[in-house]
Amino acid sequence: MIKRIVARWRSDNKVSAVQINQADDASPFRDTNKPSSQTPTLTIRGSTTQAEQQPPTATTPTHVYTANSLDIWMLGITIVIGGQYFSWNSGLSAGVYSYLAGYVLVATAYVALCCCNAEITGALPFAGGAYGLSRCTLGFLPGFLIGCCESLQYIAYVASTNIQFTEMLVSMWKPLSHVRPLMWLLFYVVALAILIRGGRQLWLWNFLLGGVSLGVLLLYVFGSMAFVDYRANAVPDASKATLNGFTGFIQALPLATWFFVGVEALGMSGDDVAKPKTMIPKAQVGCILTLVVTGALVYFVTISLPVDGGIDALQTSLTPLNTGFMLILNASNTVATALSLPATFATGFGFIWCYGKLIYAMSCSKLLPGDLSRVTKDSKTPYMALIAGSVVGYFICFAAYFVPAVSEHTFIVCITSAFCSYMGQSIGYILLRRSFNQIKSSAFYNPFGIFGAIYSMCVWMLGIVSVVAFQGNGGIEIGVFMATVSMLFAFYMLVARKRQVFSSQEHKVLLVAHISKFNQRKRQSTKLAKSSAQKTTKMTVSTDSGRRAWMRSATKVVPINKHTEIEEL
């Protein structure tokens, strides 16, 4: 039945969007019996707005380079690999074994999450990522909040990476310390120039950045093996292998995400490949497995090398891999630092791609200003979304420059957004598995199923507990996060709620999921209505009119046609 509904809706080429208003998620379809001569509309409770023209989509035209599974796999490496070069080492403050336990917990949670996402993508390859799926599983408000939190997370990660990149350059050449704002600007300009150009050049740069970063990392791992001494360097004092017990473990848990954060964004590449249902799941699962292996190798090798000052010095190092590079190449600290620059830039480059895709998808649904959905003529790159996100990130860099505390707390605020987004994705997967039968025919089979989603969700909940209660900063991070969510909530209620629509991409990919969700709620409400009616008939005598009213309330869903209004899906 759903297939017939979708086919009939798509056959009416005058309908391009669904105007969504302040309705309840459980509102039914209703036939308005409008004359066939009128322009068909799909509106919400009392709205008579004509079907709106959607902005140009970023669907890849035939003359634009089409990525393959290897390109998408390398994109994941580009996005994530920088996190295995720097910042993760701060978690060693919990002790080698405690942080290793956190790594295993987070790594397995990411594997489970990526398998869930891969199965969803194999059935519903939506280029808006978690935001679009949250919209149809959790509701419009949660979908909006998750989309905004993810966007801000990626923007802040780029700002953090930009600052890290600049500090590496400053450590190599001190005079650059006076022109930090210029260095931040150049970072954004170079990355945007490549991304906005798009097409084949974008994917060539992606392959170059990811390939060089991965190659240098493998050089570090295997070249350093000759200098590894685990007993002498990693745990010279067994009492320091686990510091502060459970408190130390859970406090450092969020830092283990540096090894993997960003890999979940590969689902947003649906517009860039010819067969997203098969290519993206294969690339995403292959990428997370690659990152788990490289992350474990980097962790083991780094803690086992002879670092001046031992683990205590390593956990505060700006460039924790320098010792290995210096030993392998017999090079200076400056040369060793230079070897970390490509991966650091690659991570910022990859996250800019992420927030460009996400902001574009949300603007196409009019949750964000429509101008952000503008694309280039040739490559269909969402240049306005890329520029807008970069401007916000540049201001974050300035805030961190004038208020150093901003830089200290940015990561925790970002990872809180990520944890909430991951929880939403896990819950969305569970709901889709239960209510959307078509997901069972996905091109990718998730071996962990709902259990994997539940496990992943529990880890992210533990991460949120870490942020709320164990960071020792008086709750400033969670306070900033809640203030941000409150502002986003106000924006949605006052602005976005009244003008949001279903974009053409959502029509094409997610319509069936929305209808499936609605039908399930309709069946549940029908059962409740029947149960209530049966209880009522025991106490009162039903009249003919009462029976007719009850029958009307228990009717089946009206198929969508060109005269049908939707109060809310």
Short mmCIF file of C-alpha atoms in Angstrom, two decimals, residues 68-517:
data_model
loop_
_atom_site.label_atom_id
_atom_site.label_comp_id
_atom_site.label_asym_id
_atom_site.label_seq_id
_atom_site.Cartn_x
_atom_site.Cartn_y
_atom_site.Cartn_z
CA ASN A 68 33.24 5.37 -5.51
CA SER A 69 33.53 3.28 -2.35
CA LEU A 70 37.27 3.87 -2.13
CA ASP A 71 36.75 7.65 -2.28
CA ILE A 72 34.19 7.49 0.54
CA TRP A 73 36.44 5.24 2.62
CA MET A 74 39.28 7.70 2.15
CA LEU A 75 36.94 10.58 3.04
CA GLY A 76 36.38 8.92 6.41
CA ILE A 77 40.14 8.61 6.88
CA THR A 78 40.55 12.29 5.95
CA ILE A 79 37.93 13.40 8.47
CA VAL A 80 39.06 11.30 11.41
CA ILE A 81 42.77 10.57 11.07
CA GLY A 82 43.98 13.85 12.58
CA GLY A 83 42.41 12.86 15.89
CA GLN A 84 44.88 9.97 16.07
CA TYR A 85 47.79 12.42 15.75
CA PHE A 86 46.90 14.79 18.60
CA SER A 87 44.65 15.57 21.58
CA TRP A 88 43.74 11.95 22.40
CA ASN A 89 46.81 11.73 24.64
CA SER A 90 45.22 13.95 27.30
CA GLY A 91 43.21 10.91 28.39
CA LEU A 92 46.38 9.24 29.69
CA SER A 93 45.82 11.26 32.86
CA ALA A 94 43.52 8.40 33.91
CA GLY A 95 46.34 5.87 33.63
CA VAL A 96 47.35 3.58 30.78
CA TYR A 97 44.94 0.75 31.62
CA SER A 98 41.97 2.95 32.49
CA TYR A 99 42.29 4.87 29.23
CA LEU A 100 42.72 1.62 27.30
CA ALA A 101 39.43 0.40 28.78
CA GLY A 102 37.81 3.65 27.67
CA TYR A 103 39.27 3.18 24.18
CA VAL A 104 37.82 -0.33 23.88
CA LEU A 105 34.42 0.83 25.11
CA VAL A 106 34.25 3.78 22.72
CA ALA A 107 35.69 1.82 19.77
CA THR A 108 33.10 -0.94 20.06
CA ALA A 109 30.33 1.64 20.45
CA TYR A 110 31.43 3.35 17.24
CA VAL A 111 31.55 0.02 15.40
CA ALA A 112 28.00 -0.76 16.55
CA LEU A 113 26.81 2.75 15.61
CA CYS A 114 28.39 2.61 12.15
CA CYS A 115 26.81 -0.78 11.49
CA CYS A 116 23.42 0.67 12.45
CA ASN A 117 23.98 3.68 10.19
CA ALA A 118 25.18 1.44 7.37
CA GLU A 119 22.03 -0.66 7.51
CA ILE A 120 19.85 2.47 7.46
CA THR A 121 21.83 3.93 4.56
CA GLY A 122 21.46 0.64 2.71
CA ALA A 123 17.70 1.23 2.75
CA LEU A 124 17.36 5.03 3.03
CA PRO A 125 20.46 6.80 1.65
CA PHE A 126 19.56 10.34 2.77
CA ALA A 127 22.34 12.90 2.24
CA GLY A 128 21.22 14.90 5.29
CA GLY A 129 22.56 12.23 7.60
CA ALA A 130 21.26 11.81 11.13
CA TYR A 131 19.19 14.99 10.98
CA GLY A 132 16.78 13.66 8.34
CA LEU A 133 16.38 10.27 9.95
CA SER A 134 15.79 11.85 13.36
CA ARG A 135 13.08 13.97 11.80
CA CYS A 136 11.07 10.96 10.73
CA THR A 137 11.77 8.75 13.75
CA LEU A 138 11.95 11.11 16.74
CA GLY A 139 9.92 14.04 15.44
CA PHE A 140 10.51 17.41 13.85
CA LEU A 141 11.80 19.24 16.93
CA PRO A 142 14.32 16.53 17.95
CA GLY A 143 15.42 16.29 14.31
CA PHE A 144 16.05 20.03 14.20
CA LEU A 145 17.97 20.02 17.50
CA ILE A 146 20.10 17.04 16.48
CA GLY A 147 20.88 18.63 13.12
CA CYS A 148 21.92 21.91 14.74
CA CYS A 149 23.97 20.18 17.44
CA GLU A 150 25.82 18.17 14.81
CA SER A 151 26.46 21.28 12.73
CA LEU A 152 27.81 23.21 15.71
CA GLN A 153 29.88 20.18 16.72
CA TYR A 154 31.56 20.03 13.30
CA ILE A 155 32.07 23.80 13.19
CA ALA A 156 33.70 23.81 16.62
CA TYR A 157 35.88 20.82 15.72
CA VAL A 158 37.21 22.70 12.71
CA ALA A 159 37.94 25.72 14.91
CA SER A 160 39.74 23.49 17.42
CA THR A 161 41.73 21.79 14.65
CA ASN A 162 42.58 25.17 13.12
CA ILE A 163 43.95 26.39 16.46
CA GLN A 164 45.93 23.16 16.84
CA PHE A 165 47.34 23.51 13.32
CA THR A 166 48.38 27.11 13.99
CA GLU A 167 50.03 26.21 17.31
CA MET A 168 52.06 23.53 15.52
CA LEU A 169 53.27 26.13 13.04
CA VAL A 170 54.07 28.55 15.87
CA SER A 171 56.11 25.86 17.64
CA MET A 172 58.11 25.46 14.42
CA TRP A 173 58.55 29.18 13.72
CA LYS A 174 58.00 31.57 16.63
CA PRO A 175 57.36 34.79 14.62
CA LEU A 176 54.03 33.30 13.46
CA SER A 177 52.71 33.79 16.99
CA HIS A 178 51.97 37.43 16.11
CA VAL A 179 49.79 36.58 13.11
CA ARG A 180 47.60 33.80 14.48
CA PRO A 181 44.34 35.34 13.16
CA LEU A 182 45.84 35.48 9.67
CA MET A 183 46.88 31.82 9.91
CA TRP A 184 43.34 30.83 10.92
CA LEU A 185 41.96 32.74 7.96
CA LEU A 186 44.38 31.09 5.53
CA PHE A 187 43.40 27.68 6.86
CA TYR A 188 39.74 28.32 6.04
CA VAL A 189 40.46 29.99 2.70
CA VAL A 190 42.58 27.11 1.41
CA ALA A 191 40.12 24.44 2.53
CA LEU A 192 37.12 26.34 1.12
CA ALA A 193 38.86 26.93 -2.20
CA ILE A 194 39.22 23.17 -2.68
CA LEU A 195 35.75 22.28 -1.43
CA ILE A 196 33.88 24.95 -3.39
CA ARG A 197 35.69 23.99 -6.59
CA GLY A 198 34.30 20.50 -6.05
CA GLY A 199 34.16 17.85 -8.73
CA ARG A 200 37.12 15.61 -9.52
CA GLN A 201 39.60 18.04 -7.94
CA LEU A 202 37.85 17.73 -4.56
CA TRP A 203 38.11 13.95 -4.53
CA LEU A 204 41.71 14.04 -5.74
CA TRP A 205 42.62 16.36 -2.86
CA ASN A 206 40.66 14.14 -0.49
CA PHE A 207 42.60 11.10 -1.67
CA LEU A 208 45.91 12.96 -1.41
CA LEU A 209 45.27 14.31 2.10
CA GLY A 210 43.87 11.05 3.43
CA GLY A 211 46.51 8.91 1.73
CA VAL A 212 49.45 10.99 2.95
CA SER A 213 48.03 11.19 6.49
CA LEU A 214 47.44 7.44 6.66
CA GLY A 215 50.83 6.69 5.09
CA VAL A 216 52.70 8.88 7.59
CA LEU A 217 50.78 7.25 10.45
CA LEU A 218 51.71 3.76 9.25
CA LEU A 219 55.33 4.90 8.92
CA TYR A 220 55.19 6.04 12.54
CA VAL A 221 53.62 2.81 13.79
CA PHE A 222 55.81 0.28 12.02
CA GLY A 223 58.96 2.39 12.05
CA SER A 224 58.71 2.85 15.82
CA MET A 225 58.35 -0.86 16.57
CA ALA A 226 62.12 -1.20 16.92
CA PHE A 227 62.10 1.32 19.79
CA VAL A 228 59.07 -0.02 21.66
CA ASP A 229 59.51 -1.20 25.26
CA TYR A 230 56.12 -1.56 26.88
CA ARG A 231 57.23 -2.61 30.36
CA ALA A 232 59.90 0.04 30.70
CA ASN A 233 57.95 2.98 29.26
CA ALA A 234 54.20 2.35 29.46
CA VAL A 235 53.93 0.91 32.98
CA PRO A 236 57.23 1.50 34.80
CA ASP A 237 55.16 1.96 37.94
CA ALA A 238 52.16 -0.39 38.11
CA SER A 239 50.44 1.85 40.65
CA LYS A 240 50.05 4.54 37.97
CA ALA A 241 48.43 2.25 35.40
CA THR A 242 45.00 3.13 36.80
CA LEU A 243 44.70 6.54 38.44
CA ASN A 244 41.71 7.63 40.55
CA GLY A 245 39.84 4.40 39.87
CA PHE A 246 36.43 4.65 38.24
CA THR A 247 36.44 8.44 38.56
CA GLY A 248 39.59 8.73 36.47
CA PHE A 249 38.26 6.26 33.90
CA ILE A 250 34.94 7.99 33.33
CA GLN A 251 36.50 11.46 33.39
CA ALA A 252 38.81 10.52 30.51
CA LEU A 253 36.18 8.55 28.57
CA PRO A 254 35.11 11.41 26.22
CA LEU A 255 38.72 11.93 25.12
CA ALA A 256 38.79 8.46 23.54
CA THR A 257 36.35 9.72 20.91
CA TRP A 258 39.21 11.65 19.28
CA PHE A 259 40.22 8.38 17.64
CA PHE A 260 36.90 8.08 15.75
CA VAL A 261 34.76 11.22 15.85
CA GLY A 262 33.47 12.21 12.42
CA VAL A 263 33.23 8.73 10.88
CA GLU A 264 29.46 8.83 11.38
CA ALA A 265 29.24 11.65 8.81
CA LEU A 266 29.96 9.40 5.82
CA GLY A 267 26.24 8.80 5.38
CA MET A 268 25.97 12.37 4.09
CA SER A 269 27.84 11.44 0.91
CA GLY A 270 24.71 9.94 -0.65
CA ASP A 271 24.62 12.59 -3.39
CA ASP A 272 28.23 11.96 -4.37
CA VAL A 273 28.07 8.30 -5.37
CA ALA A 274 26.17 6.41 -8.05
CA LYS A 275 24.96 3.57 -5.80
CA PRO A 276 24.73 4.93 -2.25
CA LYS A 277 22.83 1.91 -0.91
CA THR A 278 25.79 -0.39 -1.51
CA MET A 279 28.83 1.90 -1.69
CA ILE A 280 28.37 3.96 1.48
CA PRO A 281 27.73 1.07 3.92
CA LYS A 282 30.76 -0.79 2.58
CA ALA A 283 32.95 2.32 2.87
CA GLN A 284 31.70 3.33 6.32
CA VAL A 285 32.12 -0.08 7.94
CA GLY A 286 35.51 -0.54 6.27
CA CYS A 287 36.58 2.88 7.49
CA ILE A 288 35.63 2.36 11.14
CA LEU A 289 37.38 -1.02 11.20
CA THR A 290 40.50 0.59 9.71
CA LEU A 291 40.40 3.34 12.34
CA VAL A 292 39.98 0.85 15.19
CA VAL A 293 43.13 -0.97 14.07
CA THR A 294 45.21 2.17 13.49
CA GLY A 295 43.99 3.70 16.76
CA ALA A 296 45.00 0.63 18.76
CA LEU A 297 48.41 0.55 17.09
CA VAL A 298 49.00 4.26 17.71
CA TYR A 299 47.99 3.91 21.35
CA PHE A 300 50.24 0.92 22.00
CA VAL A 301 53.27 2.32 20.18
CA THR A 302 53.03 5.85 21.62
CA ILE A 303 52.86 4.80 25.26
CA SER A 304 55.71 2.32 24.73
CA LEU A 305 58.28 4.78 23.35
CA PRO A 306 60.94 6.41 25.57
CA VAL A 307 59.50 9.90 26.07
CA ASP A 308 61.38 12.44 28.18
CA GLY A 309 59.30 12.79 31.31
CA GLY A 310 57.39 9.56 30.68
CA ILE A 311 53.61 9.27 30.53
CA ASP A 312 53.16 12.44 32.58
CA ALA A 313 54.89 14.48 29.86
CA LEU A 314 53.18 12.59 27.05
CA GLN A 315 49.67 13.43 28.24
CA THR A 316 50.33 17.18 27.91
CA SER A 317 52.27 17.06 24.63
CA LEU A 318 51.01 19.14 21.69
CA THR A 319 52.41 16.56 19.24
CA PRO A 320 52.53 13.14 20.96
CA LEU A 321 53.90 11.33 17.89
CA ASN A 322 57.04 13.45 17.67
CA THR A 323 59.17 11.05 19.69
CA GLY A 324 58.57 8.25 17.21
CA PHE A 325 59.31 10.42 14.18
CA MET A 326 62.50 11.71 15.77
CA LEU A 327 63.71 8.19 16.52
CA ILE A 328 62.81 6.78 13.09
CA LEU A 329 64.26 9.60 10.99
CA ASN A 330 66.85 10.91 13.44
CA ALA A 331 65.18 14.26 12.85
CA SER A 332 64.68 17.42 14.87
CA ASN A 333 61.53 18.25 16.76
CA THR A 334 60.62 20.79 14.07
CA VAL A 335 60.76 18.21 11.28
CA ALA A 336 58.78 15.75 13.40
CA THR A 337 56.08 18.36 13.99
CA ALA A 338 55.88 19.07 10.27
CA LEU A 339 54.95 15.43 9.66
CA SER A 340 51.78 15.92 11.72
CA LEU A 341 50.62 18.95 9.71
CA PRO A 342 48.99 17.12 6.73
CA ALA A 343 46.72 15.04 8.98
CA THR A 344 45.78 18.06 11.08
CA PHE A 345 44.79 20.04 8.00
CA ALA A 346 42.99 17.00 6.57
CA THR A 347 40.78 16.70 9.64
CA GLY A 348 39.74 20.34 9.42
CA PHE A 349 39.14 19.97 5.69
CA GLY A 350 36.96 16.91 6.27
CA PHE A 351 34.85 18.49 8.99
CA ILE A 352 34.22 21.54 6.80
CA TRP A 353 32.78 19.15 4.20
CA CYS A 354 30.60 17.68 6.97
CA TYR A 355 28.99 20.90 8.14
CA GLY A 356 28.56 22.12 4.57
CA LYS A 357 26.48 19.04 3.75
CA LEU A 358 24.43 19.25 6.93
CA ILE A 359 23.71 22.98 6.81
CA TYR A 360 22.71 22.65 3.15
CA ALA A 361 20.27 19.82 3.92
CA MET A 362 18.65 21.79 6.74
CA SER A 363 18.36 24.94 4.65
CA CYS A 364 16.64 22.96 1.86
CA SER A 365 14.00 22.07 4.46
CA LYS A 366 13.83 25.78 5.41
CA LEU A 367 14.90 25.06 8.97
CA LEU A 368 17.76 27.48 8.30
CA PRO A 369 17.74 30.53 5.99
CA GLY A 370 17.08 29.56 2.38
CA ASP A 371 20.13 31.42 1.07
CA LEU A 372 22.31 28.73 2.66
CA SER A 373 21.03 26.25 0.05
CA ARG A 374 22.71 28.06 -2.86
CA VAL A 375 25.02 25.86 -4.90
CA THR A 376 27.66 26.43 -7.56
CA LYS A 377 26.61 26.13 -11.18
CA ASP A 378 29.02 23.42 -12.28
CA SER A 379 29.78 21.14 -9.33
CA LYS A 380 26.59 21.88 -7.35
CA THR A 381 28.65 22.54 -4.23
CA PRO A 382 26.69 24.20 -1.37
CA TYR A 383 29.09 27.12 -1.16
CA MET A 384 26.94 29.35 1.03
CA ALA A 385 26.60 26.64 3.68
CA LEU A 386 30.36 26.11 3.64
CA ILE A 387 31.12 29.82 3.95
CA ALA A 388 28.54 30.46 6.68
CA GLY A 389 29.82 27.61 8.85
CA SER A 390 33.41 28.76 8.35
CA VAL A 391 32.56 32.31 9.42
CA VAL A 392 31.11 30.97 12.68
CA GLY A 393 34.19 28.80 13.18
CA TYR A 394 36.49 31.77 12.60
CA PHE A 395 34.72 33.70 15.36
CA ILE A 396 35.17 30.71 17.67
CA CYS A 397 38.91 30.90 16.98
CA PHE A 398 38.88 34.57 17.99
CA ALA A 399 36.91 33.77 21.14
CA ALA A 400 39.49 31.13 22.08
CA TYR A 401 42.30 33.62 21.39
CA PHE A 402 40.95 36.35 23.68
CA VAL A 403 39.41 33.99 26.26
CA PRO A 404 41.69 30.92 26.55
CA ALA A 405 39.08 29.12 28.67
CA VAL A 406 36.95 28.80 25.52
CA SER A 407 39.58 26.58 23.93
CA GLU A 408 39.79 24.44 27.07
CA HIS A 409 36.07 23.72 27.17
CA THR A 410 35.23 23.62 23.46
CA PHE A 411 35.95 19.92 23.03
CA ILE A 412 33.74 18.83 25.93
CA VAL A 413 30.84 20.95 24.66
CA CYS A 414 31.34 19.48 21.18
CA ILE A 415 31.47 15.90 22.35
CA THR A 416 28.32 16.45 24.41
CA SER A 417 26.58 17.45 21.19
CA ALA A 418 28.02 14.34 19.54
CA PHE A 419 26.82 12.06 22.34
CA CYS A 420 23.29 13.45 22.06
CA SER A 421 23.36 13.03 18.30
CA TYR A 422 24.65 9.46 18.59
CA MET A 423 21.90 8.62 21.07
CA GLY A 424 19.33 10.03 18.66
CA GLN A 425 20.76 7.90 15.85
CA SER A 426 20.67 4.78 18.02
CA ILE A 427 17.08 5.38 19.07
CA GLY A 428 16.13 6.17 15.48
CA TYR A 429 17.62 2.88 14.32
CA ILE A 430 15.62 0.95 16.92
CA LEU A 431 12.40 2.69 15.88
CA LEU A 432 13.06 2.07 12.19
CA ARG A 433 13.80 -1.61 12.79
CA ARG A 434 10.53 -1.97 14.65
CA SER A 435 8.24 0.05 12.38
CA PHE A 436 9.82 0.10 8.92
CA ASN A 437 9.86 -3.36 7.36
CA GLN A 438 11.74 -2.20 4.26
CA ILE A 439 14.91 -1.75 6.32
CA LYS A 440 15.14 -5.53 6.53
CA SER A 441 15.85 -5.57 2.80
CA SER A 442 18.78 -3.15 3.24
CA ALA A 443 21.85 -3.74 1.10
CA PHE A 444 23.84 -4.07 4.35
CA TYR A 445 23.03 -6.50 7.14
CA ASN A 446 23.83 -5.26 10.63
CA PRO A 447 25.17 -8.28 12.56
CA PHE A 448 24.52 -6.60 15.92
CA GLY A 449 20.94 -5.53 15.24
CA ILE A 450 18.97 -3.72 17.92
CA PHE A 451 21.30 -5.04 20.62
CA GLY A 452 24.17 -3.13 19.02
CA ALA A 453 22.12 0.07 19.00
CA ILE A 454 21.22 -0.38 22.68
CA TYR A 455 24.85 -1.03 23.61
CA SER A 456 26.01 2.00 21.65
CA MET A 457 23.33 4.16 23.27
CA CYS A 458 24.43 3.06 26.76
CA VAL A 459 28.02 4.10 26.03
CA TRP A 460 26.90 7.54 24.84
CA MET A 461 24.76 7.92 27.96
CA LEU A 462 27.82 7.10 30.06
CA GLY A 463 29.69 9.78 28.13
CA ILE A 464 27.01 12.34 28.98
CA VAL A 465 27.25 11.33 32.64
CA SER A 466 31.00 11.95 32.39
CA VAL A 467 30.41 15.46 31.06
CA VAL A 468 27.73 16.32 33.61
CA ALA A 469 29.31 14.98 36.78
CA PHE A 470 33.00 14.13 36.37
CA GLN A 471 34.82 16.94 34.55
CA GLY A 472 35.48 18.97 37.67
CA ASN A 473 34.74 22.33 36.06
CA GLY A 474 31.64 23.21 38.00
CA GLY A 475 29.39 22.02 35.18
CA ILE A 476 30.38 24.86 32.86
CA GLU A 477 30.41 22.63 29.76
CA ILE A 478 26.95 21.20 30.30
CA GLY A 479 25.71 24.68 31.18
CA VAL A 480 26.96 26.07 27.86
CA PHE A 481 25.47 23.10 26.03
CA MET A 482 22.05 23.52 27.67
CA ALA A 483 22.08 27.26 26.96
CA THR A 484 22.82 26.52 23.30
CA VAL A 485 20.00 23.97 23.11
CA SER A 486 17.62 26.46 24.73
CA MET A 487 18.42 29.08 22.09
CA LEU A 488 17.94 26.53 19.32
CA PHE A 489 14.62 25.50 20.84
CA ALA A 490 13.46 29.11 20.89
CA PHE A 491 14.52 29.60 17.27
CA TYR A 492 12.61 26.51 16.21
CA MET A 493 9.42 27.48 18.03
CA LEU A 494 9.46 31.09 16.84
CA VAL A 495 10.86 30.76 13.32
CA ALA A 496 11.70 27.37 11.85
CA ARG A 497 8.53 25.59 12.97
CA LYS A 498 6.30 27.85 10.91
CA ARG A 499 8.15 27.61 7.64
CA GLN A 500 9.80 24.16 7.54
CA VAL A 501 9.07 21.86 4.61
CA PHE A 502 10.09 18.48 3.29
CA SER A 503 12.92 19.01 0.84
CA SER A 504 12.92 17.21 -2.49
CA GLN A 505 15.61 14.86 -1.15
CA GLU A 506 13.39 13.95 1.80
CA HIS A 507 10.49 13.36 -0.60
CA LYS A 508 12.61 10.99 -2.63
CA VAL A 509 14.20 9.03 0.20
CA LEU A 510 12.35 9.44 3.49
CA LEU A 511 8.69 9.75 2.49
CA VAL A 512 8.05 6.03 2.88
CA ALA A 513 9.57 6.06 6.37
CA HIS A 514 7.38 9.01 7.39
CA ILE A 515 4.26 7.25 6.12
CA SER A 516 5.26 4.00 7.80
CA LYS A 517 5.70 5.85 11.09
#
